[in-house]
Amino acid sequence: DAGITQSPRHKVTETGTPVTLRCHQTENHRYMYWYRQDPGHGLRLIHYSYGVKDTDKGEVSDGYSVSRSKTEDFLLTLESATSSQTSVYFCAIGQGEDTQYFGPGTRLTVL
Amino acid sequence: AQSVTQPDIHITVSEGASLELRCNYSYGATPYLFWYVQSPGQGLQLLLKYFSGDTLVQGIKGFEAEFKRSQSSFNLRKPSVHWSDAAEYFCAVGDSNYQLIWGAGTKLIIKP
């Protein structure tokens, strides 16, 4: 399995608080992705990165920001969490057109 | 617009029976196609992928998929399912921006 870790694995927070999720890879893959998974919606892309400090928006980017200051780390920040952001968040890595490899996920609950 | 459709939200199959999960895509160019599996509480694992060449692709855990350009389909098959195959299965197509477009998933239930 690709070396991808996500932290924290579970988090409960309150509406209006900032939250940062971390994705760490040891595979030196160029591309990194943040998805959210909700029942009936499959996976939806939030943001992705195609290199250090190079990021772009995905399908559901509103309310989220990202940063990638080094190859191995990709941070997802919810500036002011809302209940609609309660979800399971997955990080993935890849080398472009080829396979994406997924982390174990972070379950976020916003009360 | 590019899209992936998995028409079946749930499928129930008896253990030992054959399985086919449907996937249809809409994409202008030659697609890169993927099937992933997600066990409860787990991340997604690649089952198989099609980039080019032989349209019948073999994957892990005894799964295979056939790319049919004329039908815009990439259906997943397994000749005999095991209880451990109970999971959710996702079809995806890769686009020109190195992103994956995902289907909504099909949940496979195995009857003993």
mmCIF file of C-alpha atoms in Angstrom:
data_model
loop_
_atom_site.group_PDB
_atom_site.id
_atom_site.type_symbol
_atom_site.label_atom_id
_atom_site.label_comp_id
_atom_site.label_asym_id
_atom_site.label_seq_id
_atom_site.Cartn_x
_atom_site.Cartn_y
_atom_site.Cartn_z
ATOM 1 C CA ASP A 1 0.000 0.000 0.000
ATOM 2 C CA ALA A 2 1.081 3.558 -0.721
ATOM 3 C CA GLY A 3 2.432 5.414 2.289
ATOM 4 C CA ILE A 4 -0.337 7.844 3.056
ATOM 5 C CA THR A 5 -1.442 8.902 6.495
ATOM 6 C CA GLN A 6 -4.175 11.259 7.570
ATOM 7 C CA SER A 7 -4.510 13.023 10.885
ATOM 8 C CA PRO A 8 -6.584 13.195 12.876
ATOM 9 C CA ARG A 9 -8.601 10.085 12.064
ATOM 10 C CA HIS A 10 -11.620 11.347 13.946
ATOM 11 C CA LYS A 11 -12.592 14.826 15.035
ATOM 12 C CA VAL A 12 -15.625 16.397 16.636
ATOM 13 C CA THR A 13 -15.806 20.166 16.589
ATOM 14 C CA GLU A 14 -18.313 22.967 16.958
ATOM 15 C CA THR A 15 -19.799 25.220 14.332
ATOM 16 C CA GLY A 16 -17.645 28.253 13.647
ATOM 17 C CA THR A 17 -14.334 26.788 14.767
ATOM 18 C CA PRO A 18 -11.386 26.368 12.408
ATOM 19 C CA VAL A 19 -10.273 22.845 11.560
ATOM 20 C CA THR A 20 -7.150 21.614 9.795
ATOM 21 C CA LEU A 21 -6.748 18.115 8.410
ATOM 22 C CA ARG A 22 -3.364 16.815 7.424
ATOM 23 C CA CYS A 23 -2.339 14.411 4.709
ATOM 24 C CA HIS A 24 1.199 13.065 4.693
ATOM 25 C CA GLN A 25 2.794 10.902 1.999
ATOM 26 C CA THR A 26 6.097 9.094 1.790
ATOM 27 C CA GLU A 27 5.811 8.211 -1.930
ATOM 28 C CA ASN A 28 7.036 11.472 -3.461
ATOM 29 C CA HIS A 29 3.949 11.657 -5.685
ATOM 30 C CA ARG A 30 3.445 14.962 -7.460
ATOM 31 C CA TYR A 31 -0.354 15.112 -7.210
ATOM 32 C CA MET A 32 -2.357 15.217 -3.998
ATOM 33 C CA TYR A 33 -6.125 15.433 -3.642
ATOM 34 C CA TRP A 34 -8.715 16.096 -0.979
ATOM 35 C CA TYR A 35 -12.140 14.506 -1.346
ATOM 36 C CA ARG A 36 -15.208 14.370 0.791
ATOM 37 C CA GLN A 37 -17.502 11.366 0.841
ATOM 38 C CA ASP A 38 -21.167 11.605 1.689
ATOM 39 C CA PRO A 39 -23.890 8.961 1.284
ATOM 40 C CA GLY A 40 -25.397 9.039 -2.188
ATOM 41 C CA HIS A 41 -22.739 11.365 -3.565
ATOM 42 C CA GLY A 42 -19.753 9.127 -3.974
ATOM 43 C CA LEU A 43 -16.502 11.072 -3.821
ATOM 44 C CA ARG A 44 -16.382 14.761 -4.547
ATOM 45 C CA LEU A 45 -13.150 16.632 -5.144
ATOM 46 C CA ILE A 46 -12.522 19.605 -2.860
ATOM 47 C CA HIS A 47 -9.053 20.768 -3.897
ATOM 48 C CA TYR A 48 -5.999 19.266 -5.463
ATOM 49 C CA SER A 49 -2.329 20.044 -5.780
ATOM 50 C CA TYR A 50 -0.036 19.445 -8.728
ATOM 51 C CA GLY A 51 3.157 20.495 -6.976
ATOM 52 C CA VAL A 52 4.548 22.443 -4.049
ATOM 53 C CA LYS A 53 2.523 25.651 -3.693
ATOM 54 C CA ASP A 54 0.475 24.721 -6.784
ATOM 55 C CA THR A 55 -3.151 24.075 -5.959
ATOM 56 C CA ASP A 56 -6.505 24.340 -7.664
ATOM 57 C CA LYS A 57 -10.172 24.086 -6.811
ATOM 58 C CA GLY A 58 -12.330 21.072 -7.275
ATOM 59 C CA GLU A 59 -16.052 20.568 -7.510
ATOM 60 C CA VAL A 60 -16.927 21.514 -3.907
ATOM 61 C CA SER A 61 -14.265 23.990 -2.803
ATOM 62 C CA ASP A 62 -16.446 26.610 -1.094
ATOM 63 C CA GLY A 63 -15.592 26.896 2.604
ATOM 64 C CA TYR A 64 -12.286 25.061 2.229
ATOM 65 C CA SER A 65 -8.701 26.125 1.670
ATOM 66 C CA VAL A 66 -5.522 24.113 1.164
ATOM 67 C CA SER A 67 -1.803 24.524 1.406
ATOM 68 C CA ARG A 68 1.148 22.524 0.213
ATOM 69 C CA SER A 69 4.468 23.868 1.432
ATOM 70 C CA LYS A 70 6.376 20.644 0.801
ATOM 71 C CA THR A 71 5.905 17.593 -1.377
ATOM 72 C CA GLU A 72 4.866 15.259 1.397
ATOM 73 C CA ASP A 73 2.215 17.351 3.156
ATOM 74 C CA PHE A 74 -1.161 18.633 1.981
ATOM 75 C CA LEU A 75 -3.318 20.483 4.489
ATOM 76 C CA LEU A 76 -7.054 21.044 4.257
ATOM 77 C CA THR A 77 -8.499 23.885 6.344
ATOM 78 C CA LEU A 78 -12.074 24.641 7.165
ATOM 79 C CA GLU A 79 -11.849 28.286 8.189
ATOM 80 C CA SER A 80 -15.172 28.257 10.027
ATOM 81 C CA ALA A 81 -16.704 24.811 10.181
ATOM 82 C CA THR A 82 -20.418 24.336 9.441
ATOM 83 C CA SER A 83 -22.681 21.350 9.993
ATOM 84 C CA SER A 84 -22.809 20.788 6.217
ATOM 85 C CA GLN A 85 -19.102 19.981 6.371
ATOM 86 C CA THR A 86 -19.734 16.931 8.510
ATOM 87 C CA SER A 87 -18.326 14.203 6.302
ATOM 88 C CA VAL A 88 -15.570 11.682 5.771
ATOM 89 C CA TYR A 89 -12.526 13.273 4.184
ATOM 90 C CA PHE A 90 -10.083 11.310 2.075
ATOM 91 C CA CYS A 91 -6.687 12.295 0.839
ATOM 92 C CA ALA A 92 -5.287 10.696 -2.295
ATOM 93 C CA ILE A 93 -1.985 10.827 -4.113
ATOM 94 C CA GLY A 94 -1.044 10.136 -7.699
ATOM 95 C CA GLN A 95 1.362 10.751 -10.524
ATOM 96 C CA GLY A 96 -1.113 12.280 -12.971
ATOM 97 C CA GLU A 97 -3.155 10.117 -15.268
ATOM 98 C CA ASP A 98 -2.366 6.970 -13.385
ATOM 99 C CA THR A 99 -3.897 5.485 -10.297
ATOM 100 C CA GLN A 100 -4.804 7.503 -7.253
ATOM 101 C CA TYR A 101 -3.967 5.942 -3.897
ATOM 102 C CA PHE A 102 -6.098 6.743 -0.925
ATOM 103 C CA GLY A 103 -5.472 7.386 2.721
ATOM 104 C CA PRO A 104 -7.567 5.843 5.507
ATOM 105 C CA GLY A 105 -9.870 8.856 5.865
ATOM 106 C CA THR A 106 -10.815 11.357 8.557
ATOM 107 C CA ARG A 107 -14.304 11.354 10.018
ATOM 108 C CA LEU A 108 -15.273 14.935 10.881
ATOM 109 C CA THR A 109 -18.373 15.825 12.860
ATOM 110 C CA VAL A 110 -19.401 19.462 13.181
ATOM 111 C CA LEU A 111 -21.958 20.038 15.940
ATOM 112 C CA ALA B 1 -20.234 17.221 -19.417
ATOM 113 C CA GLN B 2 -18.169 14.299 -18.255
ATOM 114 C CA SER B 3 -19.970 11.921 -15.960
ATOM 115 C CA VAL B 4 -20.019 8.402 -14.594
ATOM 116 C CA THR B 5 -23.224 6.523 -13.862
ATOM 117 C CA GLN B 6 -23.558 3.461 -11.700
ATOM 118 C CA PRO B 7 -27.242 2.604 -12.133
ATOM 119 C CA ASP B 8 -27.503 0.221 -9.182
ATOM 120 C CA ILE B 9 -27.315 1.708 -5.700
ATOM 121 C CA HIS B 10 -27.511 -1.725 -4.073
ATOM 122 C CA ILE B 11 -27.066 -5.233 -5.430
ATOM 123 C CA THR B 12 -27.718 -8.428 -3.478
ATOM 124 C CA VAL B 13 -26.037 -11.638 -4.625
ATOM 125 C CA SER B 14 -25.886 -15.083 -3.103
ATOM 126 C CA GLU B 15 -22.493 -16.346 -2.073
ATOM 127 C CA GLY B 16 -21.007 -18.356 -4.918
ATOM 128 C CA ALA B 17 -23.115 -16.669 -7.578
ATOM 129 C CA SER B 18 -21.724 -14.521 -10.370
ATOM 130 C CA LEU B 19 -21.639 -10.755 -10.190
ATOM 131 C CA GLU B 20 -21.809 -7.909 -12.651
ATOM 132 C CA LEU B 21 -21.719 -4.265 -11.591
ATOM 133 C CA ARG B 22 -22.577 -1.712 -14.233
ATOM 134 C CA CYS B 23 -20.720 1.465 -15.055
ATOM 135 C CA ASN B 24 -21.482 3.880 -17.881
ATOM 136 C CA TYR B 25 -19.461 6.962 -18.632
ATOM 137 C CA SER B 26 -19.714 10.078 -20.712
ATOM 138 C CA TYR B 27 -16.361 11.322 -21.915
ATOM 139 C CA GLY B 28 -15.253 12.768 -25.214
ATOM 140 C CA ALA B 29 -11.808 11.291 -25.554
ATOM 141 C CA THR B 30 -10.378 7.846 -24.933
ATOM 142 C CA PRO B 31 -11.074 7.285 -21.270
ATOM 143 C CA TYR B 32 -8.869 6.032 -18.493
ATOM 144 C CA LEU B 33 -11.187 3.848 -16.418
ATOM 145 C CA PHE B 34 -10.917 2.570 -12.884
ATOM 146 C CA TRP B 35 -12.773 0.383 -10.412
ATOM 147 C CA TYR B 36 -12.156 0.868 -6.692
ATOM 148 C CA VAL B 37 -13.533 -1.035 -3.720
ATOM 149 C CA GLN B 38 -14.250 0.341 -0.265
ATOM 150 C CA SER B 39 -14.821 -1.958 2.694
ATOM 151 C CA PRO B 40 -16.789 -0.505 5.621
ATOM 152 C CA GLY B 41 -14.785 2.104 7.498
ATOM 153 C CA GLN B 42 -11.857 1.809 5.118
ATOM 154 C CA GLY B 43 -10.260 3.837 2.385
ATOM 155 C CA LEU B 44 -10.543 3.011 -1.295
ATOM 156 C CA GLN B 45 -8.462 0.295 -2.916
ATOM 157 C CA LEU B 46 -7.821 -0.041 -6.620
ATOM 158 C CA LEU B 47 -9.318 -3.206 -8.132
ATOM 159 C CA LEU B 48 -8.312 -2.660 -11.746
ATOM 160 C CA LYS B 49 -7.782 -0.055 -14.420
ATOM 161 C CA TYR B 50 -7.990 0.326 -18.183
ATOM 162 C CA PHE B 51 -5.756 2.693 -20.116
ATOM 163 C CA SER B 52 -5.454 1.068 -23.535
ATOM 164 C CA GLY B 53 -4.974 -2.258 -25.269
ATOM 165 C CA ASP B 54 -6.906 -5.392 -24.371
ATOM 166 C CA THR B 55 -10.441 -4.384 -23.479
ATOM 167 C CA LEU B 56 -10.786 -7.187 -20.922
ATOM 168 C CA VAL B 57 -8.836 -6.210 -17.827
ATOM 169 C CA GLN B 58 -7.940 -8.474 -14.945
ATOM 170 C CA GLY B 59 -7.700 -7.139 -11.433
ATOM 171 C CA ILE B 60 -7.121 -8.227 -7.893
ATOM 172 C CA LYS B 61 -9.356 -10.563 -5.880
ATOM 173 C CA GLY B 62 -10.561 -12.359 -9.019
ATOM 174 C CA PHE B 63 -12.326 -9.364 -10.548
ATOM 175 C CA GLU B 64 -12.322 -8.412 -14.210
ATOM 176 C CA ALA B 65 -13.866 -5.612 -16.253
ATOM 177 C CA GLU B 66 -14.589 -5.151 -19.925
ATOM 178 C CA PHE B 67 -14.334 -1.842 -21.738
ATOM 179 C CA LYS B 68 -16.960 -1.471 -24.459
ATOM 180 C CA ARG B 69 -16.486 1.754 -26.353
ATOM 181 C CA SER B 70 -19.684 1.372 -28.377
ATOM 182 C CA GLN B 71 -21.730 1.155 -25.191
ATOM 183 C CA SER B 72 -19.612 3.611 -23.145
ATOM 184 C CA SER B 73 -19.470 0.961 -20.465
ATOM 185 C CA PHE B 74 -16.897 -0.556 -18.152
ATOM 186 C CA ASN B 75 -18.738 -3.269 -16.231
ATOM 187 C CA LEU B 76 -17.107 -5.157 -13.377
ATOM 188 C CA ARG B 77 -17.534 -8.926 -13.117
ATOM 189 C CA LYS B 78 -16.645 -11.785 -10.856
ATOM 190 C CA PRO B 79 -17.597 -15.403 -11.573
ATOM 191 C CA SER B 80 -18.185 -16.435 -7.964
ATOM 192 C CA VAL B 81 -18.532 -13.998 -5.071
ATOM 193 C CA HIS B 82 -17.359 -14.600 -1.533
ATOM 194 C CA TRP B 83 -18.789 -13.110 1.654
ATOM 195 C CA SER B 84 -15.638 -10.994 1.922
ATOM 196 C CA ASP B 85 -16.599 -9.197 -1.316
ATOM 197 C CA ALA B 86 -19.354 -7.323 0.503
ATOM 198 C CA ALA B 87 -18.322 -3.687 0.101
ATOM 199 C CA GLU B 88 -19.037 -0.589 -1.916
ATOM 200 C CA TYR B 89 -17.677 -0.410 -5.441
ATOM 201 C CA PHE B 90 -16.858 2.781 -7.293
ATOM 202 C CA CYS B 91 -16.250 3.337 -10.972
ATOM 203 C CA ALA B 92 -14.229 6.364 -12.083
ATOM 204 C CA VAL B 93 -12.960 7.944 -15.292
ATOM 205 C CA GLY B 94 -9.785 10.011 -15.499
ATOM 206 C CA ASP B 95 -10.004 13.353 -17.252
ATOM 207 C CA SER B 96 -7.424 15.506 -19.005
ATOM 208 C CA ASN B 97 -6.732 17.503 -15.828
ATOM 209 C CA TYR B 98 -5.488 14.432 -13.936
ATOM 210 C CA GLN B 99 -8.678 14.275 -11.928
ATOM 211 C CA LEU B 100 -11.047 11.384 -11.465
ATOM 212 C CA ILE B 101 -14.765 11.676 -12.103
ATOM 213 C CA TRP B 102 -16.594 9.299 -9.805
ATOM 214 C CA GLY B 103 -19.789 7.322 -9.917
ATOM 215 C CA ALA B 104 -22.004 7.338 -6.832
ATOM 216 C CA GLY B 105 -21.078 3.770 -5.965
ATOM 217 C CA THR B 106 -22.832 0.398 -5.777
ATOM 218 C CA LYS B 107 -23.170 -1.357 -2.457
ATOM 219 C CA LEU B 108 -22.781 -5.120 -2.769
ATOM 220 C CA ILE B 109 -24.631 -7.288 -0.262
ATOM 221 C CA ILE B 110 -23.833 -11.003 -0.085
ATOM 222 C CA LYS B 111 -26.532 -13.469 0.975
ATOM 223 C CA PRO B 112 -25.255 -16.579 2.751
#
